[in-house]
Short mmCIF file of C-alpha atoms in Angstrom, two decimals:
data_model
loop_
_atom_site.label_atom_id
_atom_site.label_comp_id
_atom_site.label_asym_id
_atom_site.label_seq_id
_atom_site.Cartn_x
_atom_site.Cartn_y
_atom_site.Cartn_z
CA MET A 1 -9.35 -74.76 11.91
CA GLN A 2 -11.55 -71.83 12.86
CA PRO A 3 -12.02 -71.94 16.65
CA ALA A 4 -15.82 -71.45 16.80
CA PRO A 5 -16.84 -70.35 20.32
CA SER A 6 -20.04 -72.45 20.23
CA VAL A 7 -18.13 -75.69 19.66
CA ILE A 8 -15.45 -74.85 22.23
CA ILE A 9 -18.09 -74.04 24.88
CA PHE A 10 -20.07 -77.15 23.97
CA SER A 11 -17.24 -79.63 24.21
CA THR A 12 -15.82 -78.15 27.43
CA LEU A 13 -19.04 -77.72 29.42
CA SER A 14 -20.81 -80.86 28.29
CA GLY A 15 -17.62 -82.85 28.96
CA ALA A 16 -17.58 -81.66 32.57
CA GLY A 17 -21.33 -82.23 32.92
CA PHE A 18 -21.16 -85.82 31.67
CA GLY A 19 -18.11 -86.35 33.88
CA LEU A 20 -20.17 -85.33 36.91
CA LEU A 21 -23.01 -87.62 35.79
CA PHE A 22 -20.45 -90.43 35.47
CA PHE A 23 -19.41 -90.15 39.13
CA LEU A 24 -22.99 -89.66 40.38
CA GLY A 25 -24.00 -92.76 38.42
CA LEU A 26 -21.19 -94.75 40.04
CA GLY A 27 -22.42 -93.64 43.45
CA MET A 28 -19.40 -91.45 44.14
CA PRO A 29 -21.05 -89.88 46.10
CA VAL A 30 -24.46 -91.47 46.71
CA VAL A 31 -26.73 -88.46 47.17
CA THR A 32 -30.44 -88.07 47.86
CA GLY A 33 -33.00 -85.32 48.37
CA GLY A 34 -31.98 -81.66 48.15
CA ILE A 35 -28.25 -82.32 47.88
CA ALA A 36 -28.89 -84.69 44.98
CA PHE A 37 -31.08 -82.03 43.37
CA GLY A 38 -28.22 -79.53 43.57
CA PHE A 39 -25.73 -81.95 42.01
CA TYR A 40 -28.05 -82.92 39.16
CA VAL A 41 -29.00 -79.31 38.37
CA ILE A 42 -25.30 -78.50 37.90
CA ALA A 43 -24.70 -81.66 35.85
CA TYR A 44 -27.70 -81.12 33.56
CA LEU A 45 -27.03 -77.40 33.12
CA LEU A 46 -23.48 -78.17 31.98
CA ALA A 47 -24.34 -81.18 29.80
CA VAL A 48 -27.54 -79.84 28.21
CA GLY A 49 -26.26 -76.25 28.06
CA GLY A 50 -23.22 -77.50 26.17
CA LEU A 51 -25.40 -79.50 23.77
CA MET A 52 -27.57 -76.43 23.14
CA ALA A 53 -24.46 -74.39 22.35
CA SER A 54 -23.48 -76.95 19.72
CA VAL A 55 -26.82 -76.46 17.97
CA PHE A 56 -25.95 -72.78 17.44
CA HIS A 57 -23.28 -73.59 14.89
CA LEU A 58 -25.67 -75.51 12.65
CA GLY A 59 -26.55 -73.79 9.38
CA ASN A 60 -29.99 -75.39 9.14
CA LYS A 61 -31.21 -76.13 12.67
CA LYS A 62 -34.62 -77.45 11.67
CA ASN A 63 -33.02 -80.66 10.40
CA ALA A 64 -31.06 -81.32 13.61
CA TRP A 65 -33.45 -84.15 14.58
CA LYS A 66 -32.38 -86.05 11.47
CA SER A 67 -28.93 -86.48 13.01
CA TYR A 68 -30.33 -89.52 14.88
CA SER A 69 -30.65 -91.48 11.66
CA GLN A 70 -27.06 -92.41 10.74
CA TRP A 71 -25.71 -94.06 13.89
CA ARG A 72 -24.31 -96.97 11.88
CA THR A 73 -21.70 -94.83 10.14
CA SER A 74 -21.51 -91.38 11.74
CA TRP A 75 -19.87 -90.55 15.08
CA LEU A 76 -21.90 -87.34 15.25
CA SER A 77 -25.09 -89.39 15.06
CA ARG A 78 -23.78 -91.82 17.69
CA GLU A 79 -22.94 -88.89 19.95
CA ALA A 80 -26.53 -87.67 19.67
CA TRP A 81 -27.85 -91.12 20.63
CA PHE A 82 -25.45 -91.57 23.55
CA ALA A 83 -26.19 -88.08 24.86
CA VAL A 84 -29.97 -88.56 24.86
CA SER A 85 -29.75 -92.09 26.33
CA ALA A 86 -27.34 -90.94 29.05
CA LEU A 87 -29.50 -87.94 29.95
CA LEU A 88 -32.71 -90.03 30.06
CA CYS A 89 -31.13 -92.86 32.01
CA MET A 90 -29.46 -90.54 34.52
CA GLY A 91 -32.67 -88.48 34.65
CA LEU A 92 -34.62 -91.46 35.92
CA TYR A 93 -31.82 -92.37 38.35
CA ALA A 94 -31.77 -88.76 39.60
CA PHE A 95 -35.57 -88.61 39.90
CA LEU A 96 -35.57 -91.68 42.15
CA GLN A 97 -32.70 -90.30 44.26
CA VAL A 98 -34.15 -86.80 44.63
CA PHE A 99 -37.79 -87.64 45.30
CA PHE A 100 -37.74 -91.19 46.70
CA ALA A 101 -34.27 -91.37 48.26
CA THR A 102 -33.87 -94.58 46.30
CA THR A 103 -30.61 -95.47 44.58
CA VAL A 104 -30.87 -98.03 41.77
CA ALA A 105 -27.21 -98.96 41.33
CA THR A 106 -27.68 -100.80 38.01
CA LEU A 107 -29.41 -97.82 36.47
CA GLY A 108 -26.57 -95.60 37.74
CA PHE A 109 -23.87 -97.84 36.25
CA LEU A 110 -25.66 -97.86 32.92
CA GLY A 111 -26.02 -94.06 33.02
CA ALA A 112 -22.34 -93.67 33.94
CA ALA A 113 -21.28 -95.86 31.01
CA LEU A 114 -23.54 -93.96 28.60
CA SER A 115 -22.17 -90.62 29.87
CA LEU A 116 -18.61 -91.71 29.20
CA CYS A 117 -19.63 -93.09 25.77
CA THR A 118 -21.09 -89.66 24.92
CA VAL A 119 -17.76 -87.97 25.60
CA PHE A 120 -15.91 -90.66 23.65
CA ALA A 121 -18.28 -90.27 20.67
CA THR A 122 -17.73 -86.49 20.75
CA SER A 123 -13.98 -87.00 20.65
CA MET A 124 -14.24 -89.46 17.75
CA ILE A 125 -15.97 -86.83 15.61
CA TYR A 126 -12.59 -85.07 15.61
CA ALA A 127 -10.24 -88.04 15.91
CA GLN A 128 -11.70 -89.81 12.84
CA LEU A 129 -10.75 -87.00 10.44
CA LYS A 130 -7.69 -87.99 8.41
CA THR A 131 -7.82 -84.56 6.80
CA ILE A 132 -6.73 -82.96 10.10
CA PRO A 133 -3.66 -84.99 11.12
CA ARG A 134 -3.28 -83.20 14.48
CA TRP A 135 -6.68 -84.53 15.56
CA ASN A 136 -6.26 -87.94 13.93
CA GLN A 137 -4.44 -89.60 16.87
CA PRO A 138 -5.45 -91.77 19.88
CA ALA A 139 -4.59 -88.98 22.34
CA THR A 140 -7.60 -86.99 21.07
CA PRO A 141 -10.19 -89.31 22.65
CA GLY A 142 -7.65 -89.70 25.46
CA PHE A 143 -7.74 -86.10 26.55
CA PHE A 144 -11.48 -85.66 25.93
CA VAL A 145 -12.23 -88.55 28.31
CA ALA A 146 -9.51 -87.50 30.81
CA ALA A 147 -10.86 -83.93 30.87
CA SER A 148 -14.40 -85.17 31.43
CA LEU A 149 -13.32 -87.46 34.27
CA ALA A 150 -11.09 -84.86 35.94
CA GLY A 151 -13.80 -82.17 35.76
CA GLY A 152 -16.39 -84.68 36.96
CA ALA A 153 -14.23 -85.72 39.91
CA LEU A 154 -13.75 -82.07 40.93
CA LEU A 155 -17.47 -81.31 40.61
CA SER A 156 -18.55 -84.47 42.47
CA ASN A 157 -16.22 -83.60 45.37
CA ASN A 158 -13.75 -86.46 45.00
CA PRO A 159 -10.69 -84.24 45.68
CA ASN A 160 -8.00 -86.92 45.84
CA LEU A 161 -9.19 -88.67 42.73
CA ALA A 162 -9.56 -85.26 41.04
CA MET A 163 -5.94 -84.38 41.70
CA VAL A 164 -4.72 -87.66 40.21
CA LEU A 165 -7.00 -87.25 37.18
CA LEU A 166 -5.92 -83.62 36.68
CA LEU A 167 -2.30 -84.79 36.53
CA VAL A 168 -3.26 -87.55 34.05
CA LEU A 169 -5.11 -84.95 31.99
CA ALA A 170 -2.08 -82.65 31.94
CA ALA A 171 0.11 -85.53 30.79
CA VAL A 172 -2.30 -86.57 28.01
CA VAL A 173 -2.75 -82.98 26.83
CA ALA A 174 1.01 -82.42 26.78
CA PHE A 175 1.47 -85.65 24.81
CA HIS A 176 -1.28 -84.55 22.39
CA TRP A 177 0.58 -81.28 21.73
CA TRP A 178 3.93 -83.01 21.30
CA LYS A 179 2.54 -85.69 18.98
CA GLY A 180 0.25 -83.20 17.26
CA ASP A 181 3.19 -81.04 16.20
CA GLN A 182 4.54 -84.01 14.21
CA ARG A 183 1.29 -85.36 12.82
CA PHE A 184 1.11 -83.19 9.69
CA ALA A 185 4.51 -84.37 8.51
CA GLU A 186 3.68 -87.98 9.46
CA ALA A 187 0.46 -87.93 7.47
CA GLY A 188 2.55 -87.14 4.41
CA SER A 189 0.27 -84.71 2.58
CA THR A 190 2.23 -81.95 0.88
CA ILE A 191 1.54 -79.32 -1.76
CA GLU A 192 3.24 -81.76 -4.16
CA THR A 193 0.91 -84.68 -3.33
CA ALA A 194 -2.05 -82.28 -3.43
CA THR A 195 -1.21 -81.04 -6.93
CA GLN A 196 0.84 -84.00 -8.19
CA LEU A 197 3.11 -81.47 -9.92
CA LYS A 198 6.82 -82.17 -10.29
CA GLY A 199 9.53 -80.17 -8.55
CA ARG A 200 9.14 -77.60 -5.81
CA VAL A 201 5.56 -76.32 -5.88
CA SER A 202 4.19 -73.07 -4.50
CA LEU A 203 0.88 -71.27 -4.81
CA TRP A 204 1.09 -68.59 -7.47
CA GLU A 205 -2.44 -67.29 -7.47
CA LYS A 206 -5.50 -68.03 -5.33
CA PRO A 207 -8.82 -68.79 -7.07
CA HIS A 208 -10.38 -65.59 -5.77
CA THR A 209 -8.96 -62.41 -4.30
CA GLY A 210 -11.19 -62.63 -1.21
CA GLU A 211 -11.80 -65.16 1.50
CA ASN A 212 -14.29 -68.01 1.17
CA TYR A 213 -15.95 -70.62 3.37
CA LEU A 214 -12.95 -72.92 3.05
CA THR A 215 -10.29 -70.38 3.97
CA HIS A 216 -12.42 -68.96 6.75
CA GLU A 217 -13.31 -72.33 8.24
CA MET A 218 -10.24 -74.44 7.57
CA VAL A 219 -7.22 -72.32 6.75
CA TYR A 220 -6.94 -70.63 10.12
CA GLN A 221 -3.38 -70.11 11.27
CA VAL A 222 -2.27 -69.10 14.74
CA ALA A 223 0.98 -67.34 15.55
CA ARG A 224 3.35 -69.84 17.08
CA LYS A 225 4.59 -67.58 19.88
CA HIS A 226 1.01 -67.10 21.07
CA ALA A 227 0.42 -70.83 20.94
CA VAL A 228 3.32 -71.54 23.28
CA LYS A 229 2.09 -68.93 25.78
CA LEU A 230 -1.44 -70.30 25.63
CA ARG A 231 -0.20 -73.84 26.21
CA VAL A 232 1.49 -72.74 29.43
CA ILE A 233 -1.62 -70.79 30.53
CA ALA A 234 -3.83 -73.78 29.74
CA LEU A 235 -1.70 -76.17 31.82
CA LEU A 236 -1.54 -73.74 34.75
CA LEU A 237 -5.27 -73.01 34.87
CA MET A 238 -6.42 -76.49 33.94
CA THR A 239 -4.28 -78.52 36.38
CA VAL A 240 -1.78 -76.60 38.52
CA VAL A 241 -4.11 -73.96 40.04
CA PRO A 242 -6.95 -76.42 40.88
CA ILE A 243 -4.55 -78.84 42.57
CA PHE A 244 -2.96 -75.97 44.49
CA LEU A 245 -6.35 -74.68 45.65
CA VAL A 246 -7.54 -78.09 46.82
CA LEU A 247 -4.25 -78.94 48.55
CA VAL A 248 -3.87 -75.63 50.36
CA PHE A 249 -7.46 -74.82 51.29
CA GLY A 250 -8.88 -78.32 51.52
CA PRO A 251 -11.98 -79.75 49.84
CA HIS A 252 -14.38 -76.98 50.87
CA HIS A 253 -17.04 -75.35 48.75
CA LEU A 254 -15.29 -72.10 47.87
CA PRO A 255 -11.82 -73.45 46.97
CA VAL A 256 -13.38 -76.31 44.99
CA ALA A 257 -15.69 -73.88 43.17
CA LEU A 258 -12.67 -71.71 42.32
CA ALA A 259 -10.76 -74.83 41.28
CA VAL A 260 -13.61 -75.81 38.92
CA LEU A 261 -13.70 -72.31 37.39
CA SER A 262 -9.93 -72.29 36.91
CA HIS A 263 -10.05 -75.81 35.44
CA LEU A 264 -12.77 -74.85 32.95
CA ALA A 265 -10.91 -71.66 31.98
CA GLY A 266 -7.80 -73.74 31.32
CA LEU A 267 -9.84 -76.20 29.28
CA PHE A 268 -11.27 -73.33 27.20
CA ALA A 269 -7.69 -72.30 26.35
CA GLN A 270 -6.73 -75.91 25.58
CA ARG A 271 -9.84 -76.41 23.41
CA TRP A 272 -9.22 -73.10 21.60
CA LEU A 273 -5.73 -74.30 20.75
CA PHE A 274 -7.11 -77.69 19.70
CA PHE A 275 -8.99 -75.90 16.91
CA ALA A 276 -6.70 -72.96 16.19
CA GLU A 277 -3.58 -75.11 15.82
CA ALA A 278 -5.26 -77.84 13.73
CA GLU A 279 -4.01 -77.83 10.14
CA HIS A 280 -6.47 -79.07 7.50
CA VAL A 281 -4.81 -80.53 4.41
CA VAL A 282 -7.02 -78.39 2.13
CA GLY A 283 -4.84 -75.49 3.30
CA LEU A 284 -2.15 -76.90 0.99
CA TYR A 285 -4.20 -75.76 -2.02
CA TYR A 286 -4.12 -72.28 -0.50
CA GLY A 287 -0.36 -72.29 0.08
CA ALA A 288 -0.69 -72.86 3.85
CA HIS A 289 1.16 -75.33 6.08
CA THR A 290 4.00 -75.79 3.59
CA GLY A 291 6.43 -75.25 6.47
CA LYS A 292 4.89 -78.23 8.26
CA GLN A 293 5.35 -80.72 5.44
CA THR A 294 7.84 -83.55 5.81
CA ALA A 295 10.91 -81.85 7.25
CA MET B 1 -27.93 -94.67 5.39
CA THR B 2 -24.71 -92.82 4.67
CA ALA B 3 -22.84 -96.05 4.13
CA LEU B 4 -20.93 -96.15 0.85
CA PRO B 5 -22.10 -98.57 -1.84
CA ALA B 6 -19.75 -101.56 -2.13
CA THR B 7 -19.50 -101.04 -5.87
CA THR B 8 -21.06 -98.69 -8.37
CA ASP B 9 -22.28 -99.69 -11.82
CA LYS B 10 -20.51 -96.75 -13.40
CA LYS B 11 -17.82 -94.38 -12.17
CA LEU B 12 -18.83 -91.12 -13.76
CA GLY B 13 -16.24 -88.42 -13.33
CA LEU B 14 -14.02 -85.80 -14.88
CA VAL B 15 -10.58 -85.94 -16.40
CA ILE B 16 -8.77 -82.62 -16.12
CA ASP B 17 -5.84 -81.88 -18.38
CA LEU B 18 -3.37 -79.68 -16.49
CA ASP B 19 -1.31 -79.32 -19.67
CA THR B 20 -4.16 -77.73 -21.58
CA CYS B 21 -5.93 -75.65 -18.95
CA VAL B 22 -5.26 -71.97 -19.54
CA GLY B 23 -6.80 -70.76 -16.28
CA CYS B 24 -9.57 -68.71 -17.89
CA HIS B 25 -12.14 -69.55 -15.17
CA ALA B 26 -14.85 -70.12 -17.81
CA CYS B 27 -15.73 -73.42 -16.10
CA VAL B 28 -16.13 -71.58 -12.79
CA THR B 29 -18.60 -69.16 -14.32
CA ALA B 30 -20.48 -71.84 -16.27
CA CYS B 31 -20.69 -74.01 -13.15
CA LYS B 32 -22.01 -71.20 -11.00
CA GLY B 33 -24.40 -70.10 -13.73
CA TRP B 34 -25.95 -73.54 -14.19
CA ASN B 35 -25.96 -74.63 -10.58
CA THR B 36 -27.26 -71.42 -9.08
CA GLN B 37 -30.58 -71.94 -10.85
CA ASN B 38 -30.94 -75.71 -11.00
CA TYR B 39 -30.20 -78.49 -8.47
CA GLY B 40 -30.97 -77.27 -4.93
CA VAL B 41 -30.72 -73.79 -3.45
CA PRO B 42 -28.90 -71.01 -5.34
CA LEU B 43 -25.16 -70.48 -4.89
CA SER B 44 -25.27 -67.27 -2.89
CA ASP B 45 -22.79 -64.41 -2.77
CA GLN B 46 -22.14 -62.27 0.28
CA ASP B 47 -21.28 -58.56 0.24
CA PRO B 48 -20.63 -58.48 -3.53
CA TYR B 49 -19.71 -54.78 -3.59
CA GLY B 50 -17.63 -54.78 -0.40
CA MET B 51 -15.50 -57.74 0.69
CA PRO B 52 -17.04 -60.29 -1.65
CA SER B 53 -17.23 -64.00 -0.99
CA GLY B 54 -19.55 -66.67 -2.23
CA THR B 55 -20.27 -70.31 -2.83
CA PHE B 56 -18.51 -72.02 -5.74
CA LEU B 57 -18.44 -75.69 -6.65
CA ASN B 58 -15.35 -75.34 -8.76
CA ARG B 59 -12.32 -73.12 -8.18
CA ILE B 60 -9.17 -72.58 -10.22
CA HIS B 61 -5.86 -72.29 -8.40
CA SER B 62 -2.59 -71.48 -10.12
CA PHE B 63 0.65 -73.04 -8.98
CA GLN B 64 4.27 -72.40 -9.77
CA SER B 65 6.53 -75.42 -9.89
CA GLN B 66 10.30 -75.27 -9.97
CA PRO B 67 11.69 -78.46 -11.52
CA GLU B 68 14.94 -79.91 -10.22
CA PRO B 69 18.07 -79.14 -12.32
CA VAL B 70 18.72 -81.62 -15.16
CA ASN B 71 22.43 -82.43 -15.57
CA ASP B 72 23.22 -79.43 -13.36
CA ILE B 73 21.35 -77.18 -15.79
CA PRO B 74 18.79 -75.13 -13.91
CA GLN B 75 15.28 -75.51 -15.29
CA LEU B 76 12.75 -72.74 -15.78
CA ALA B 77 9.88 -72.51 -13.35
CA ARG B 78 6.45 -73.13 -14.86
CA THR B 79 2.89 -72.18 -14.13
CA THR B 80 0.05 -74.69 -13.93
CA HIS B 81 -3.59 -73.74 -13.71
CA PHE B 82 -5.37 -76.16 -11.47
CA PRO B 83 -9.16 -76.62 -11.42
CA ARG B 84 -10.32 -78.05 -8.09
CA SER B 85 -13.76 -79.59 -7.52
CA CYS B 86 -15.36 -82.73 -6.11
CA LEU B 87 -13.51 -85.88 -7.19
CA HIS B 88 -16.52 -88.17 -6.51
CA CYS B 89 -14.24 -90.49 -4.50
CA GLU B 90 -14.90 -94.21 -4.25
CA ASP B 91 -14.12 -94.07 -0.51
CA ALA B 92 -15.70 -90.69 0.06
CA PRO B 93 -15.03 -89.70 3.70
CA CYS B 94 -17.58 -86.87 3.42
CA VAL B 95 -20.43 -89.38 3.03
CA THR B 96 -19.81 -91.62 6.03
CA VAL B 97 -19.41 -88.76 8.55
CA CYS B 98 -22.83 -87.28 7.67
CA PRO B 99 -25.16 -87.65 10.68
CA THR B 100 -28.44 -86.89 8.89
CA GLY B 101 -28.16 -89.06 5.80
CA ALA B 102 -28.11 -86.01 3.53
CA SER B 103 -24.84 -87.02 1.87
CA TYR B 104 -24.85 -90.09 -0.29
CA LYS B 105 -23.02 -91.79 -3.13
CA ARG B 106 -25.22 -93.16 -5.88
CA ALA B 107 -24.84 -96.88 -6.52
CA GLU B 108 -25.79 -96.53 -10.19
CA ASP B 109 -23.17 -94.01 -11.31
CA GLY B 110 -21.01 -93.12 -8.29
CA ILE B 111 -22.02 -89.46 -8.14
CA VAL B 112 -21.72 -87.99 -4.62
CA LEU B 113 -24.69 -85.78 -3.82
CA VAL B 114 -26.24 -83.81 -0.96
CA ASN B 115 -29.97 -84.05 -0.31
CA GLU B 116 -30.44 -80.48 0.89
CA ASP B 117 -33.83 -81.28 2.43
CA ALA B 118 -32.05 -83.46 4.99
CA CYS B 119 -28.87 -81.39 5.55
CA MET B 120 -28.59 -79.65 8.93
CA GLY B 121 -25.54 -77.61 7.95
CA CYS B 122 -23.13 -78.95 10.56
CA GLY B 123 -20.22 -78.73 8.12
CA LEU B 124 -18.60 -82.00 9.21
CA CYS B 125 -18.52 -83.35 5.63
CA ALA B 126 -16.57 -80.27 4.52
CA TRP B 127 -14.05 -80.98 7.29
CA ALA B 128 -13.78 -84.61 6.18
CA CYS B 129 -13.00 -83.72 2.55
CA PRO B 130 -9.26 -83.28 1.81
CA TYR B 131 -9.96 -81.41 -1.42
CA GLY B 132 -12.15 -78.55 -0.22
CA ALA B 133 -14.92 -79.74 -2.51
CA ARG B 134 -17.78 -78.83 -0.19
CA GLU B 135 -18.85 -75.35 0.81
CA LEU B 136 -21.60 -74.44 3.26
CA ASP B 137 -23.81 -71.86 1.54
CA GLN B 138 -23.86 -68.87 3.87
CA GLN B 139 -27.35 -67.81 2.79
CA ALA B 140 -29.18 -71.15 2.93
CA GLY B 141 -27.03 -72.87 5.57
CA VAL B 142 -26.86 -76.12 3.64
CA MET B 143 -23.90 -77.89 2.08
CA LYS B 144 -23.23 -77.36 -1.61
CA LYS B 145 -21.00 -79.47 -3.82
CA CYS B 146 -20.42 -80.49 -7.43
CA THR B 147 -23.31 -82.64 -8.66
CA LEU B 148 -21.48 -83.59 -11.85
CA CYS B 149 -24.44 -81.70 -13.35
CA VAL B 150 -26.69 -84.66 -12.64
CA ASP B 151 -29.53 -82.49 -13.95
CA ARG B 152 -27.82 -82.11 -17.36
CA ILE B 153 -26.23 -85.45 -18.08
CA TYR B 154 -29.52 -87.40 -17.99
CA ASN B 155 -31.70 -84.51 -19.19
CA ASP B 156 -33.69 -85.52 -22.28
CA ASN B 157 -34.90 -81.94 -22.68
CA LEU B 158 -31.41 -80.79 -23.61
CA PRO B 159 -29.82 -81.37 -27.01
CA GLU B 160 -27.52 -84.37 -26.84
CA GLU B 161 -24.32 -82.32 -27.04
CA ASP B 162 -25.34 -80.42 -23.92
CA ARG B 163 -25.76 -83.58 -21.82
CA GLU B 164 -22.45 -83.17 -20.07
CA PRO B 165 -21.39 -81.09 -17.06
CA ALA B 166 -21.53 -77.33 -17.65
CA CYS B 167 -17.79 -76.97 -16.96
CA VAL B 168 -16.91 -79.55 -19.61
CA ARG B 169 -19.35 -78.12 -22.13
CA THR B 170 -17.96 -74.61 -21.77
CA CYS B 171 -14.21 -75.24 -21.54
CA PRO B 172 -12.72 -73.41 -24.56
CA ALA B 173 -9.39 -75.22 -24.26
CA GLY B 174 -10.79 -78.76 -24.17
CA ALA B 175 -9.07 -79.31 -20.84
CA ARG B 176 -12.04 -81.03 -19.20
CA HIS B 177 -13.43 -84.42 -20.17
CA PHE B 178 -16.45 -86.29 -18.82
CA GLY B 179 -17.16 -90.00 -18.93
CA ASP B 180 -17.26 -93.37 -17.21
CA LEU B 181 -13.90 -94.03 -15.56
CA GLY B 182 -15.08 -97.47 -14.50
CA ASP B 183 -15.18 -98.62 -18.14
CA PRO B 184 -11.63 -99.26 -19.39
CA GLU B 185 -12.86 -98.85 -23.01
CA SER B 186 -14.32 -95.37 -22.49
CA ASP B 187 -12.63 -92.36 -24.07
CA VAL B 188 -11.76 -90.89 -20.69
CA SER B 189 -10.21 -94.14 -19.44
CA LYS B 190 -8.10 -94.40 -22.61
CA LEU B 191 -7.02 -90.78 -22.18
CA VAL B 192 -6.00 -91.44 -18.56
CA ALA B 193 -4.04 -94.53 -19.60
CA GLU B 194 -2.31 -92.70 -22.43
CA ARG B 195 -1.37 -89.60 -20.48
CA GLY B 196 -0.66 -91.17 -17.07
CA GLY B 197 -3.56 -89.70 -15.12
CA VAL B 198 -3.05 -89.37 -11.39
CA ASP B 199 -5.03 -89.29 -8.12
CA LEU B 200 -4.77 -86.19 -5.94
CA MET B 201 -3.51 -86.81 -2.39
CA PRO B 202 -3.50 -90.62 -2.76
CA GLU B 203 -2.18 -90.88 0.83
CA GLN B 204 -5.61 -89.79 2.08
CA GLY B 205 -7.02 -93.12 0.89
CA THR B 206 -10.09 -91.60 -0.75
CA LYS B 207 -9.66 -93.33 -4.13
CA PRO B 208 -10.76 -90.34 -6.26
CA VAL B 209 -12.66 -91.08 -9.46
CA ASN B 210 -11.66 -87.81 -11.14
CA GLN B 211 -8.22 -87.97 -12.70
CA TYR B 212 -5.68 -85.24 -13.40
CA LEU B 213 -3.41 -85.40 -16.45
CA PRO B 214 0.00 -83.97 -15.50
CA PRO B 215 1.58 -81.28 -17.68
CA ARG B 216 3.57 -82.73 -20.57
CA PRO B 217 7.38 -82.40 -20.39
CA ARG B 218 8.57 -79.13 -21.87
CA ASP B 219 11.42 -78.75 -24.35
CA THR B 220 14.86 -78.21 -22.86
CA LEU B 221 15.61 -74.75 -24.28
CA GLN B 222 17.17 -72.72 -21.53
CA ALA B 223 17.28 -69.06 -20.78
CA PRO B 224 20.64 -67.88 -22.19
CA GLU B 225 23.36 -66.84 -19.76
CA MET B 226 23.66 -63.07 -19.88
CA THR B 227 27.22 -62.14 -20.91
CA GLY B 228 26.85 -58.50 -21.86
CA GLU B 229 27.61 -59.35 -25.51
CA GLU B 230 24.16 -60.41 -26.57
CA ASP B 231 23.87 -57.73 -29.23
CA VAL B 232 26.10 -55.51 -31.30
CA LEU B 233 24.12 -52.60 -29.90
CA ALA B 234 24.83 -53.60 -26.31
CA PRO B 235 27.77 -51.22 -25.81
CA PHE B 236 25.61 -48.32 -26.94
CA LEU B 237 22.93 -49.24 -24.47
CA ALA B 238 25.19 -48.90 -21.44
CA PRO B 239 23.59 -46.92 -18.62
CA VAL B 240 23.70 -43.16 -19.08
CA ALA B 241 25.42 -40.96 -16.53
CA GLU B 242 23.47 -40.95 -13.34
CA GLU B 243 24.81 -37.57 -12.21
CA PRO B 244 22.99 -34.75 -14.05
CA LYS B 245 25.13 -32.32 -16.07
CA GLY B 246 24.69 -28.85 -17.54
CA LEU B 247 21.38 -27.09 -17.11
CA LEU B 248 19.79 -30.03 -15.29
CA ALA B 249 22.68 -30.11 -12.84
CA TRP B 250 22.21 -26.41 -12.15
CA VAL B 251 18.46 -26.86 -11.62
CA ASP B 252 19.17 -29.80 -9.37
CA ARG B 253 21.65 -27.82 -7.26
CA ALA B 254 19.39 -24.79 -7.15
CA LEU B 255 16.44 -26.86 -5.98
CA GLU B 256 18.59 -28.53 -3.34
CA LYS B 257 19.43 -25.12 -1.86
CA ILE B 258 15.82 -24.00 -1.44
#
C-alpha cells in the first residue's frame, strides 16, 4: 500500500495524544492548574493535530461531516464518534482540573476509556480488511493500542510503566512482522484464484501502459533489504533508545523529551513499513506478489 | 445506512466469457464514453499528453497460462484476455466500510452504487475491494465504479435493444452478457450452468454476482518436435558461412586495419 504521509502522521501522533489523555483520565498523574494546562495542550495538539492530518488525504473534504452517519457498520465512522466523544469528555475533565482544581474521577475514567476506544477503532479500520492479509490479524489492534499506551506513559511521566509498555510494544510489533510475512500465503489468494485460469498463470499485458489509481495506491512494493534495515531502525528508535535514555539519565524533562522524540521517530518508521509492506490482493491482477503466494 | 440488504429481489450482473473475449478494449472505450457524460461526475484523465492516467470503470488485463503436461506431453501456453470490473458482490465489503453512507447496494436489483453527493473521498472502499473495481477520480475526488449502466437499463428514452450496459451493447465478440443471475431460468443463469461459470477469488468471501466463463479446453495438437528433417529443402537452408570470403573478406580486413 502507498505509505501516505498524512495517514502515517495521523495515526502516530493521535495515538500518542490519546495515550496521554488515557493516563491523565486515569489520574496518573492527577494534575491541576498550570501543570495540567501544559499536559492537556500537548495531548490535544497531538490528538487533534493528528486528526487534522487525516483530513488532508480526503478527496472531497466538504463531506467529512457525513462520516458520523454510519457508526453501525463502519469502523471509520465509529472512530470519528469515539474521537469526538473522548475529546469532549476529556475537555470538560481538563477544564475542571485547570481552572477549578477539581478532579472528577468518573469523568476521567470515561474519557480514558473513550480515548482507548478511539485508538482501537482506528486500528480496526486496517485490521478489518481481508483484502490486505498483513493487516487482517489481531496483532494490528494489538500494536496500535500498545503504541498508544507506551507513548502515553512516556508523555505522562510514568517512566517505569513506560519502559514495560515499550518492551510490550516491541514484542507485539515484532510478532506483527513475523505473522505478517506469512499472512498473504495464509489468506490463500493467488493469481490463479484471482483469474480462475488453469495451470501456471502470469500477467502478459497490463490494461494500460501507464500507472493508475489502483497501482499507485495499492500496488506499492518495497525492496526487502530496505525493509529489514528499517525494522531494526524502528525497534531501536521506538523502544531501545527511549528505555536507555530514561534508565541512564532518569525521568527528567530533557531525557524524557528526547525519549518521546526517539519513540515517535521509531513509530513513524514502523508505521511507514506497516503501509509500504502491506500487499493488497488486487496486486495479483497486476502481476505483483506472486512470490508471496502459497509457498 | 451502509448495511447490506439481507436479500435482493434481482441479482443483476454480467457474465463474461473468457473463451470469446478477444481483448479489443471496445468495452473499455464504450464504458468510459457512456459513463463520462452520464451518471455522476465525468471520468477524468490526468496528463493525457505526458504520463497519462485516468479513471476507468472497466479494464482489460491479459494473462498467460501454462497448463500442466498431459501424459508427460508438454502443453502450449495460452493467452486469455480478462475484463475486470465491479462484480456487484452479494457480500460487498466496499459497502459496509463506507463511513458516510455514500456506498450502497440496492435491495431491488443488487446493483452497488456510490452516491457521489455523500462521498468524502477517503478511499477506504477501494481498499476493501479485492477486485480493484473502485477508482478515486483524481479530478473530482470522489469514488467512481461500475453502475451496471443503471441509467441505460431502465431508460425508457432508449430503444429497447440499447437498454443494457454499454460494455455489453458494444462487445463485438459477444463475450459479455447481462441479466438476472438470481433467476435460474434467465439466459445468463443457463449460460453459467452450461459453461461452468466461476466466482473470482472465492476465498475472499464476497459472493460475486458477476460470473466468468472459463476458456474452453483446446484441442491436443502439439507443436512438432524439431528434428532438422522437417522439409526436403532443409539441407539447402543450412546457415551460410559466417566468415566473409572474397571481396567482402578483403573489405572486412581492410576496415579492421584502419
